[in-house]
PDB file of C-alpha atoms in Angstrom:
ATOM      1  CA  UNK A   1     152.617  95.605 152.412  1.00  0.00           C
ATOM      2  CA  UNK A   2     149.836  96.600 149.812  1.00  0.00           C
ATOM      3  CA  UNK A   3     152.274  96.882 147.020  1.00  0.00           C
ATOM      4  CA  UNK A   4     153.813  93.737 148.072  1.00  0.00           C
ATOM      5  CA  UNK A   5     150.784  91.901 147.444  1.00  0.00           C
ATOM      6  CA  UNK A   6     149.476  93.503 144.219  1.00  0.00           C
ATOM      7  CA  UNK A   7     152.798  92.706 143.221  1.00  0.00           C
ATOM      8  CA  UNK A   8     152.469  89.313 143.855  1.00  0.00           C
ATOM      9  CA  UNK A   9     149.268  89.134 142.435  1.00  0.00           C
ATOM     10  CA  UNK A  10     150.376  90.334 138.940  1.00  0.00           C
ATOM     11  CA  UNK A  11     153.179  88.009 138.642  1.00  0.00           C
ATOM     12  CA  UNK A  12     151.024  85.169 139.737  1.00  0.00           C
ATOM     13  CA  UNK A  13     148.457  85.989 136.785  1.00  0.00           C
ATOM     14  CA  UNK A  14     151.672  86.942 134.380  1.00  0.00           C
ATOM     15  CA  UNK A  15     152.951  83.204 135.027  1.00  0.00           C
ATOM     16  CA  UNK A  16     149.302  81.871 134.860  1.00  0.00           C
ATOM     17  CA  UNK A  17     148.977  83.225 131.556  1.00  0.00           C
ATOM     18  CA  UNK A  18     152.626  82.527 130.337  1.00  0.00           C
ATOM     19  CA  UNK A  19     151.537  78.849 131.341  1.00  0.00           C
ATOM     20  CA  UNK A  20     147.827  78.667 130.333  1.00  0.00           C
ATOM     21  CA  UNK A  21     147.461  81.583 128.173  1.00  0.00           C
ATOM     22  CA  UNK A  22     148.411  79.862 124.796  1.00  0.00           C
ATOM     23  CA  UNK A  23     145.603  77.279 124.614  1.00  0.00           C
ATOM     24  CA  UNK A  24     143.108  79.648 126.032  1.00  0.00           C
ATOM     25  CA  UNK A  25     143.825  81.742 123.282  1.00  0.00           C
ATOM     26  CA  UNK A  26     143.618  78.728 120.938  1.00  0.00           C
ATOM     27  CA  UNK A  27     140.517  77.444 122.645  1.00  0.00           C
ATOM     28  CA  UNK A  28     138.402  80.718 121.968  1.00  0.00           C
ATOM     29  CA  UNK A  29     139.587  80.779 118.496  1.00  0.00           C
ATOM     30  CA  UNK A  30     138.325  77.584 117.680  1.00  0.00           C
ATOM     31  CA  UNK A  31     135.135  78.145 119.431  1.00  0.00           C
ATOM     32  CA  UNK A  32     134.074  81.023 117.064  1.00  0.00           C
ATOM     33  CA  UNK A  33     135.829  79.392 113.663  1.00  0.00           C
ATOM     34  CA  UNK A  34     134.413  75.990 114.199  1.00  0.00           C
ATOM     35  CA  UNK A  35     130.890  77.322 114.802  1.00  0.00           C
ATOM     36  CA  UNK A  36     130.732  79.015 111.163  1.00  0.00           C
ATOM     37  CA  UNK A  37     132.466  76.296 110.014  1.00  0.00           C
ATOM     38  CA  UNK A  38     129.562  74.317 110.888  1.00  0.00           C
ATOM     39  CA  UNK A  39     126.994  76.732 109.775  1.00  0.00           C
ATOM     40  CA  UNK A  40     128.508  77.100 106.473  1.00  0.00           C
ATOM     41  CA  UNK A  41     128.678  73.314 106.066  1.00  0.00           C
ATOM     42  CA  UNK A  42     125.142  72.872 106.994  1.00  0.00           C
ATOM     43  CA  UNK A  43     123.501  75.554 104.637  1.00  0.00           C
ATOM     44  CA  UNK A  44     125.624  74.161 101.526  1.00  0.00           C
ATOM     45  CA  UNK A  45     125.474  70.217 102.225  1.00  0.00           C
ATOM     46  CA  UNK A  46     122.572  70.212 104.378  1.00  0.00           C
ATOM     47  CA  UNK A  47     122.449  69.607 108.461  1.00  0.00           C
ATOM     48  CA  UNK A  48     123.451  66.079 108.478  1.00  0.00           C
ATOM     49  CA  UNK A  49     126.674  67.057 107.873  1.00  0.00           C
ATOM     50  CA  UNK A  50     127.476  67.688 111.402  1.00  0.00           C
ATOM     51  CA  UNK A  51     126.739  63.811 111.739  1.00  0.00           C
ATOM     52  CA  UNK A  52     129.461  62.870 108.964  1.00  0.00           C
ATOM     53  CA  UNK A  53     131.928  64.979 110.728  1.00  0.00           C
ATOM     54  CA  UNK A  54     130.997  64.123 114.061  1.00  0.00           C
ATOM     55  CA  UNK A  55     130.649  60.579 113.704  1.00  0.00           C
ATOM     56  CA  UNK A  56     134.843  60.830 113.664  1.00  0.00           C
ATOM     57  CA  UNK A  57     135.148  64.408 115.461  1.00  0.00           C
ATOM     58  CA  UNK A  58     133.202  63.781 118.505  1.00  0.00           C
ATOM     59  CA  UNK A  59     134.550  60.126 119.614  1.00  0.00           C
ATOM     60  CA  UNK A  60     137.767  62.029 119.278  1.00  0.00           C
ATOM     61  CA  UNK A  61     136.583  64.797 121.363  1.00  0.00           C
ATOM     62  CA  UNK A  62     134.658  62.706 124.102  1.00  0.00           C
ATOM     63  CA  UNK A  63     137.676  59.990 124.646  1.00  0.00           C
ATOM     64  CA  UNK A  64     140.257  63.090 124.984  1.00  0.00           C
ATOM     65  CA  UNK A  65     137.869  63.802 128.249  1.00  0.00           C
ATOM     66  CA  UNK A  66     138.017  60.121 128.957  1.00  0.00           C
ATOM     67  CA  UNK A  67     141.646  59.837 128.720  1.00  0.00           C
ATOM     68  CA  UNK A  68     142.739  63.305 130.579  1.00  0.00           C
ATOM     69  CA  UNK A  69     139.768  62.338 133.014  1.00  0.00           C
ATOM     70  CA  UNK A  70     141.917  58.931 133.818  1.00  0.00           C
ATOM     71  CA  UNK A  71     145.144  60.599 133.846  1.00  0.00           C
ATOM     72  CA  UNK A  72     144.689  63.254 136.517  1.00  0.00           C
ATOM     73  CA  UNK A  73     142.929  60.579 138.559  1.00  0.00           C
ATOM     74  CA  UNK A  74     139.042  61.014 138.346  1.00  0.00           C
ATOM     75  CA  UNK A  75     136.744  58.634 138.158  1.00  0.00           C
ATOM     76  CA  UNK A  76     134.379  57.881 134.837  1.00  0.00           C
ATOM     77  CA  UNK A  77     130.729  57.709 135.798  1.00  0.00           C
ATOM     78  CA  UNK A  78     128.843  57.269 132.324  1.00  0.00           C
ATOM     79  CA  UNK A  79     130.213  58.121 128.600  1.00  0.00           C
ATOM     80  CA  UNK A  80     128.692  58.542 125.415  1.00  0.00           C
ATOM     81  CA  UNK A  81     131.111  58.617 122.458  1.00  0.00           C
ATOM     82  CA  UNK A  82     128.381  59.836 119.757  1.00  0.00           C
ATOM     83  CA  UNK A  83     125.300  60.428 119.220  1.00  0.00           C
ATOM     84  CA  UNK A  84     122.255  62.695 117.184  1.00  0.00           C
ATOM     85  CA  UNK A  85     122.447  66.214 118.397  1.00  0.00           C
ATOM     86  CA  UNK A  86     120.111  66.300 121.680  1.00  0.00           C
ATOM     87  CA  UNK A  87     117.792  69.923 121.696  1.00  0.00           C
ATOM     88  CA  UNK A  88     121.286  71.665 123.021  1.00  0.00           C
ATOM     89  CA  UNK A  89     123.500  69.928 120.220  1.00  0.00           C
ATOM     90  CA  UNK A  90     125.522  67.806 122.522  1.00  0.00           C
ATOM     91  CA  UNK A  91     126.790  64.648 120.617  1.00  0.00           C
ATOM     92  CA  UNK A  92     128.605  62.862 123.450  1.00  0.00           C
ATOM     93  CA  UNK A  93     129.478  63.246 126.871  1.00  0.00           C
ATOM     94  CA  UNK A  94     131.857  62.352 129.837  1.00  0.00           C
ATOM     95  CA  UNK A  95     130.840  62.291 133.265  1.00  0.00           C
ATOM     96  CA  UNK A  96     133.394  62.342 136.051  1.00  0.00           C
ATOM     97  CA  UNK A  97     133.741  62.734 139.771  1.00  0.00           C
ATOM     98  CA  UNK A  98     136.878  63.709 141.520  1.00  0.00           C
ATOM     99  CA  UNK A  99     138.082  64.187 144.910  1.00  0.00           C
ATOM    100  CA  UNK A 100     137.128  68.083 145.732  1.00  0.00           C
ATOM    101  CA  UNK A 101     140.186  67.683 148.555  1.00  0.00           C
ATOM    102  CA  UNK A 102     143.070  66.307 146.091  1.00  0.00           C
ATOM    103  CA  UNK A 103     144.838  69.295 144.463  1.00  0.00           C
ATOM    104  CA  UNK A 104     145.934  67.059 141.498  1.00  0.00           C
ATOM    105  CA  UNK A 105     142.839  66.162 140.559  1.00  0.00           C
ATOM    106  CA  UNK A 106     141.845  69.688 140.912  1.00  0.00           C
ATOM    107  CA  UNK A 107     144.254  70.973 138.540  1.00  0.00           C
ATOM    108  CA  UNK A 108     143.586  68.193 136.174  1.00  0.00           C
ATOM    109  CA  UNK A 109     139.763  69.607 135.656  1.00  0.00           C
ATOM    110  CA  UNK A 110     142.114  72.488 133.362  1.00  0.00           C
ATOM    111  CA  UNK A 111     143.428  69.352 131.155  1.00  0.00           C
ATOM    112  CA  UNK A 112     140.183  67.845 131.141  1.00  0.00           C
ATOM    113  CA  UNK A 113     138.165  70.398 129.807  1.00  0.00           C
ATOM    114  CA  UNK A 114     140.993  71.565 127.641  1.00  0.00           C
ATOM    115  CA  UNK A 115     141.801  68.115 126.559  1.00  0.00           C
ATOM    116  CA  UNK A 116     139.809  68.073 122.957  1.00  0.00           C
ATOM    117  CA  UNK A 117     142.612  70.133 121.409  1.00  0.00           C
ATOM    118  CA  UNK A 118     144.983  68.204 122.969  1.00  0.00           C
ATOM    119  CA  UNK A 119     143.607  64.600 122.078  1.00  0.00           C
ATOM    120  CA  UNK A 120     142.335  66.320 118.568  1.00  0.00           C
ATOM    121  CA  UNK A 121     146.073  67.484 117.776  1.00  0.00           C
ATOM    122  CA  UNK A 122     147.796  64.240 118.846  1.00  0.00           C
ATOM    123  CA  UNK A 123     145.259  62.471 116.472  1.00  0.00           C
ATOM    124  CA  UNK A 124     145.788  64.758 113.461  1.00  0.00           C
ATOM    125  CA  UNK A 125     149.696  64.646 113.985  1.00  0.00           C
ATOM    126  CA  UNK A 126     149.854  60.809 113.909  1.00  0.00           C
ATOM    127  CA  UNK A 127     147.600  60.953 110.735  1.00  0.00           C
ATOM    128  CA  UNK A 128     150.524  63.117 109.387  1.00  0.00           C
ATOM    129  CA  UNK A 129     153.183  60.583 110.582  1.00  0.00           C
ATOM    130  CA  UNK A 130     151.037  57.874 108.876  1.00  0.00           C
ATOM    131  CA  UNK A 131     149.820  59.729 105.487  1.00  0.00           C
ATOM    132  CA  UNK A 132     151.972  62.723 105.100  1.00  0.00           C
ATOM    133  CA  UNK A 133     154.855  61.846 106.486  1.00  0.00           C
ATOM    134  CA  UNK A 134     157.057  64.592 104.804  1.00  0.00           C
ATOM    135  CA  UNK A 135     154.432  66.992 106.133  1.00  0.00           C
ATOM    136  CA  UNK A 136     155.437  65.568 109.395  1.00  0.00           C
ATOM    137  CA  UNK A 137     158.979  65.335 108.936  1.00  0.00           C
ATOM    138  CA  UNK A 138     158.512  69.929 108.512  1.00  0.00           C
ATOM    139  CA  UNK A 139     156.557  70.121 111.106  1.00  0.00           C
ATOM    140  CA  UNK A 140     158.782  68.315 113.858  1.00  0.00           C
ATOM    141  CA  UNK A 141     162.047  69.941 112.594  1.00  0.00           C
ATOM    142  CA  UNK A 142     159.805  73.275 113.148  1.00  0.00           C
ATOM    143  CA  UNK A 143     159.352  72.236 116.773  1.00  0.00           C
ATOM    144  CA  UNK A 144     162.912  70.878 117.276  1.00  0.00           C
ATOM    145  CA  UNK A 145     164.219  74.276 115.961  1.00  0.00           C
ATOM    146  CA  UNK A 146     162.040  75.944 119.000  1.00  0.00           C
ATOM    147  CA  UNK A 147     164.338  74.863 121.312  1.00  0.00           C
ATOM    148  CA  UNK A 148     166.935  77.370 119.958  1.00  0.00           C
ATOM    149  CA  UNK A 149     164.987  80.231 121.709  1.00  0.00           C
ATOM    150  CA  UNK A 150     165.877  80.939 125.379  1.00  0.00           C
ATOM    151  CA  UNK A 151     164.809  84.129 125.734  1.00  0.00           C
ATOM    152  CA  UNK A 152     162.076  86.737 124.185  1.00  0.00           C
ATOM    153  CA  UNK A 153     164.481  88.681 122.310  1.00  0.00           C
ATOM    154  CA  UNK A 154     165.834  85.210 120.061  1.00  0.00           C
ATOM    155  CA  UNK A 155     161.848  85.113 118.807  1.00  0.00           C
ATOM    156  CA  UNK A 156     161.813  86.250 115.125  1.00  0.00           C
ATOM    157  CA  UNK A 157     158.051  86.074 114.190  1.00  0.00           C
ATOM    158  CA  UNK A 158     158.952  86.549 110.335  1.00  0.00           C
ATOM    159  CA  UNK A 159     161.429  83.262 110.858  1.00  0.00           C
ATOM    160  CA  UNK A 160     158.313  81.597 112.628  1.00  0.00           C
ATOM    161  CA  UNK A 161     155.705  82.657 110.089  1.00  0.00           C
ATOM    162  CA  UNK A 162     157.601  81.362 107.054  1.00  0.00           C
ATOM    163  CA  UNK A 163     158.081  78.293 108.478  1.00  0.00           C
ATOM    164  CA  UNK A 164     154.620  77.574 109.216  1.00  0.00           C
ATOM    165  CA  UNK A 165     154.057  79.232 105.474  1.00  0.00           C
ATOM    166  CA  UNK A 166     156.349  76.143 104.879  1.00  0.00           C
ATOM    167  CA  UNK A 167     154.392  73.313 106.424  1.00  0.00           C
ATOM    168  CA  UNK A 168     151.550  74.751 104.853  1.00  0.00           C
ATOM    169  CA  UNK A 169     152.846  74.553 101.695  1.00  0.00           C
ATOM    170  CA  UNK A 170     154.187  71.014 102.111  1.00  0.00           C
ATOM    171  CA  UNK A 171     151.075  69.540 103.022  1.00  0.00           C
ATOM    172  CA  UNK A 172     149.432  70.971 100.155  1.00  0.00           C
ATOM    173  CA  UNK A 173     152.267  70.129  97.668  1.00  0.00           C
ATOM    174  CA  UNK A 174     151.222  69.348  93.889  1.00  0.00           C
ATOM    175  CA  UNK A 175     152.339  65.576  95.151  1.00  0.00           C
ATOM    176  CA  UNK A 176     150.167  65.236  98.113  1.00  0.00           C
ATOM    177  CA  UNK A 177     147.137  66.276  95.895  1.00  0.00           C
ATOM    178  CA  UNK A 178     148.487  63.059  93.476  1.00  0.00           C
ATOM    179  CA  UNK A 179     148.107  60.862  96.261  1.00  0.00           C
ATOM    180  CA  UNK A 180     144.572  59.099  97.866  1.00  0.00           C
ATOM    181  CA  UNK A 181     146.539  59.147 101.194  1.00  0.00           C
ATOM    182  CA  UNK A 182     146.804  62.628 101.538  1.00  0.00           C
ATOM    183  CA  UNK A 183     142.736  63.326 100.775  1.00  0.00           C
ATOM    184  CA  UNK A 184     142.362  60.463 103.129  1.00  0.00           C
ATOM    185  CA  UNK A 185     143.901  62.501 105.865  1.00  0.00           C
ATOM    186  CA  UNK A 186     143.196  65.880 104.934  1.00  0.00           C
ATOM    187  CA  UNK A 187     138.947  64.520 105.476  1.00  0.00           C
ATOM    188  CA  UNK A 188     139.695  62.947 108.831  1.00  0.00           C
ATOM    189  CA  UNK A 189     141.941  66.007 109.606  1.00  0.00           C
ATOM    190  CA  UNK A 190     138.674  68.287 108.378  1.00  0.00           C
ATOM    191  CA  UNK A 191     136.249  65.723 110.983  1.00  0.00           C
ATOM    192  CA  UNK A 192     138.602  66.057 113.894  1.00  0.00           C
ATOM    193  CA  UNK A 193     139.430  69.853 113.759  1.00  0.00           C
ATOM    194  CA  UNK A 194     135.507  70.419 113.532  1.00  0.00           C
ATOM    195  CA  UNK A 195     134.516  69.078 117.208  1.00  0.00           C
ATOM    196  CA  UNK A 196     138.124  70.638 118.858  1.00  0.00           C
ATOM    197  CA  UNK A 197     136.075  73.544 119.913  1.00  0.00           C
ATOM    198  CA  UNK A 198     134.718  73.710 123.826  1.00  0.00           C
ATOM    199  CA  UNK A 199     131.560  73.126 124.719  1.00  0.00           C
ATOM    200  CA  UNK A 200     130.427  75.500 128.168  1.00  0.00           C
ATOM    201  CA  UNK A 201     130.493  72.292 130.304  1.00  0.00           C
ATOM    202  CA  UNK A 202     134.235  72.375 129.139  1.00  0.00           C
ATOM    203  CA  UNK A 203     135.045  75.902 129.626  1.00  0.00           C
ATOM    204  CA  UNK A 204     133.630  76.077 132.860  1.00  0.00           C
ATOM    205  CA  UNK A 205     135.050  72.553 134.224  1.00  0.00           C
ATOM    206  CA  UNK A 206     138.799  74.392 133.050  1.00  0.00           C
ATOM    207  CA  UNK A 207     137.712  77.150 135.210  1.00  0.00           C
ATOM    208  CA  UNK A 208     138.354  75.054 138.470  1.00  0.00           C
ATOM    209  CA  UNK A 209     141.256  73.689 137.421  1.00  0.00           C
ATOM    210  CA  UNK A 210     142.989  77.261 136.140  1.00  0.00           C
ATOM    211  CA  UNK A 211     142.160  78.262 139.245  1.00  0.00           C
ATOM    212  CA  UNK A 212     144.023  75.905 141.559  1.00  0.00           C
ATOM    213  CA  UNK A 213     146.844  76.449 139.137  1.00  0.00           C
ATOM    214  CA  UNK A 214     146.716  80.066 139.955  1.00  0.00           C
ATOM    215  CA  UNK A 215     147.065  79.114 143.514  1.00  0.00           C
ATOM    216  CA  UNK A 216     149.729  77.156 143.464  1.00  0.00           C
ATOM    217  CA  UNK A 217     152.200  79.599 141.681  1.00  0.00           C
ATOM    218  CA  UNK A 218     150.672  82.354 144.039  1.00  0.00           C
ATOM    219  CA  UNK A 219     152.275  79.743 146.534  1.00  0.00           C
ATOM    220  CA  UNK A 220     155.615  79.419 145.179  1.00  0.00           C
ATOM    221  CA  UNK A 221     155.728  83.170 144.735  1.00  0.00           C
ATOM    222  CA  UNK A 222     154.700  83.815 148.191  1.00  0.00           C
ATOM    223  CA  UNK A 223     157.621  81.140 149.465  1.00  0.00           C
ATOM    224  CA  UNK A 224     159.914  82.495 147.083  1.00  0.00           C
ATOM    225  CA  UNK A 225     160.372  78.604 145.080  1.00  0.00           C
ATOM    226  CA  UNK A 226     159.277  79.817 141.636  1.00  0.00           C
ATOM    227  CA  UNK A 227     162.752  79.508 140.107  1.00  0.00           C
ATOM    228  CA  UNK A 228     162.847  75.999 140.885  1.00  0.00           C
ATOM    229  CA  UNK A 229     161.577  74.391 137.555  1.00  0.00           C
ATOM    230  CA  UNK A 230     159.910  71.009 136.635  1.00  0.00           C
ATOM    231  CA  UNK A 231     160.745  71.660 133.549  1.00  0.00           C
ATOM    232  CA  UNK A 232     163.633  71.483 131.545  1.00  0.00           C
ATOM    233  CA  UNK A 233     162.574  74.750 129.698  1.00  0.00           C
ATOM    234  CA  UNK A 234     161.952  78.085 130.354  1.00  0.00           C
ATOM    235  CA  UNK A 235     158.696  79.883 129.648  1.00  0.00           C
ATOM    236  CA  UNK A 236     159.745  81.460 126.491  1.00  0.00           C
ATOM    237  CA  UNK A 237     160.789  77.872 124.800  1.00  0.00           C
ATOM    238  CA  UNK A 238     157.554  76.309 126.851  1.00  0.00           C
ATOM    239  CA  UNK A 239     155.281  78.987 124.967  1.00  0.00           C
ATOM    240  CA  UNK A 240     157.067  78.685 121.620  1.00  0.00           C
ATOM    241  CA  UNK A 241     156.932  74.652 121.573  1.00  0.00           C
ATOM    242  CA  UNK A 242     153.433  75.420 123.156  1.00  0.00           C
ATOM    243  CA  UNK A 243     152.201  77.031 120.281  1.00  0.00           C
ATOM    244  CA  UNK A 244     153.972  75.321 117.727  1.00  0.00           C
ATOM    245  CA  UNK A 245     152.201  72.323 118.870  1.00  0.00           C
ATOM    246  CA  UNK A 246     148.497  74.339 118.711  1.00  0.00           C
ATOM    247  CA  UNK A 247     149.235  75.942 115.480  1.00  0.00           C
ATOM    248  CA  UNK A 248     148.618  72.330 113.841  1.00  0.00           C
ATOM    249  CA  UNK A 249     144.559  72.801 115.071  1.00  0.00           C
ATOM    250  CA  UNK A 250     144.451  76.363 114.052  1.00  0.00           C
ATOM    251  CA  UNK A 251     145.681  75.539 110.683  1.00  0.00           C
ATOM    252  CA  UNK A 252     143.322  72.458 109.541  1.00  0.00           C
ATOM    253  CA  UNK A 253     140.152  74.663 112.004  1.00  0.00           C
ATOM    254  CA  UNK A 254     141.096  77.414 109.369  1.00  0.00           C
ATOM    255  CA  UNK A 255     141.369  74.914 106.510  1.00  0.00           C
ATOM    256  CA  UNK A 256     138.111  73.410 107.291  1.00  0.00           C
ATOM    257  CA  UNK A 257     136.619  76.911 107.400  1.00  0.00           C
ATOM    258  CA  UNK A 258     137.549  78.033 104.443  1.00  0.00           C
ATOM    259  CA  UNK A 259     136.617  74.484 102.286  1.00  0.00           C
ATOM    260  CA  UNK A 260     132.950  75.046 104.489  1.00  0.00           C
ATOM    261  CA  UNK A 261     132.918  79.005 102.723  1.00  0.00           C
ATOM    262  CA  UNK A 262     133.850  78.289  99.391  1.00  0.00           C
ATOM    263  CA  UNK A 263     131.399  75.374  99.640  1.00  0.00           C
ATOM    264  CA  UNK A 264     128.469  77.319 101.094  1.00  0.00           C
ATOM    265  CA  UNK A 265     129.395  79.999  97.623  1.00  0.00           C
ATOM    266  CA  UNK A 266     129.206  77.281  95.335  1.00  0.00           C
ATOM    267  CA  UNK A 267     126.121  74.787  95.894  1.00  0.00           C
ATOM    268  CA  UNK A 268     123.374  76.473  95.911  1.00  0.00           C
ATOM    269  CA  UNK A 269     120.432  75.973  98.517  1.00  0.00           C
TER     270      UNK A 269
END
């Protein structure tokens, strides 16, 4: 009986993480890129910059909150979609109550807290669509070409890397540099991908919700329903288009880092 239920108990975490584990991963990256971003920005162009990038970043940020916040149910009790950094450098908020009894609203404090990446990505592909739109183009045939994979032995990380080497290269093509719409995007893209990161209120609000999602595929397990999908994919193509889909805020959170280091090399203080 004790096996059965450590058992049980690993799988349940396994299939947590193979759901969740993706944009954790994501989410903790960000949080330590995005805060030397920051600090490099602010020793080479002074501490106001946080205001020029958050004036975009953080309405992005705070409405992603809103929106998930509506989605999943809860209720909006006061938001503030910018503002001067207050003595803990919050620049916006979204205050929400929920029903502690409802398991979907439960589950949706995950999405909520997560939801800057989300919103932030969705914001940063359209800007592609609109500006880039070959850029785009790459990057959905990458994401079409993830639903190839069924199982973890079709993955072929060189195949992946090079074509993320590939978008990469497209949206910095010697044509996009000859073009005011691509430095239009790539400075909004630079504003949104510097407020993706989680703030604690996030990261512990995503606590609840993880944890309720835990439960319920401890559930399944325990009534043996956890081969009845929701989803038209399996776990391998839901990480794979999972990741495909984050890789667009890890790439501009690493562009933006490196622009805020050459910067902070160059201008002297």
């Amino acid at each position: 009986m004790s096996t059965y239920i450590v058992e049980l108990l690993i799988q349940t975490v396994v299939e947590t993480l193979w759901l969740t584990g993706a944009i954790i991963l994501v989410g903790l990256f960000l949080e330590v890129i995005q805060k030397y971003t920051m600090r490099n920005f602010q020793n080479s162009l002074g501490r106001n910059t946080v205001l020029v990038t958050g004036i975009i970043g953080t309405p992005i940020h705070e409405l992603s909150h809103a929106l998930f916040a509506l989605l999943f149910g809860h209720k909006i009790i006061a938001i503030k979609l910018f503002q001067r950094p207050d003595q803990d450098g919050v620049m916006g908020y979204v205050n929400h109550s929920f029903n502690k009894r409802n398991l979907y609203q439960r589950i949706g404090n995950f999405f909520i807290g997560v939801a800057p990446i989300l919103g932030g990505i969705l914001v940063i592909v359209g800007l592609m669509y609109l500006l880039i739109p070959q850029a785009f183009t790459a990057y959905t045939n990458i994401l079409a070409g993830s639903l190839n994979t069924q199982t973890i032995g079709d993955i072929n990380l060189a195949e992946i890397v090079n074509s993320y080497w590939g978008l990469i290269k497209t949206i910095f093509s010697l044509g996009n540099f000859q073009s005011i719409g691509f430095y239009i995007f790539l400075f909004l893209a630079i504003c949104i991908s510097a407020h993706m990161s989680l703030s604690f209120a996030d990261i512990k609000g995503s606590f609840d919700g993880l944890l309720f999602i835990f439960l319920i595929l401890l559930l399944l397990n325990v009534l043996n329903l956890q081969q009845f999908a929701i989803l038209p994919l399996n776990l391998v193509q839901y990480n794979i288009i999972a990741t495909g889909i984050l890789m667009i805020s890890v790439i501009f959170s690493a562009v933006a880092f490196l622009i805020s280091l050459i910067l902070r090399l160059v201008v002297p203080r």
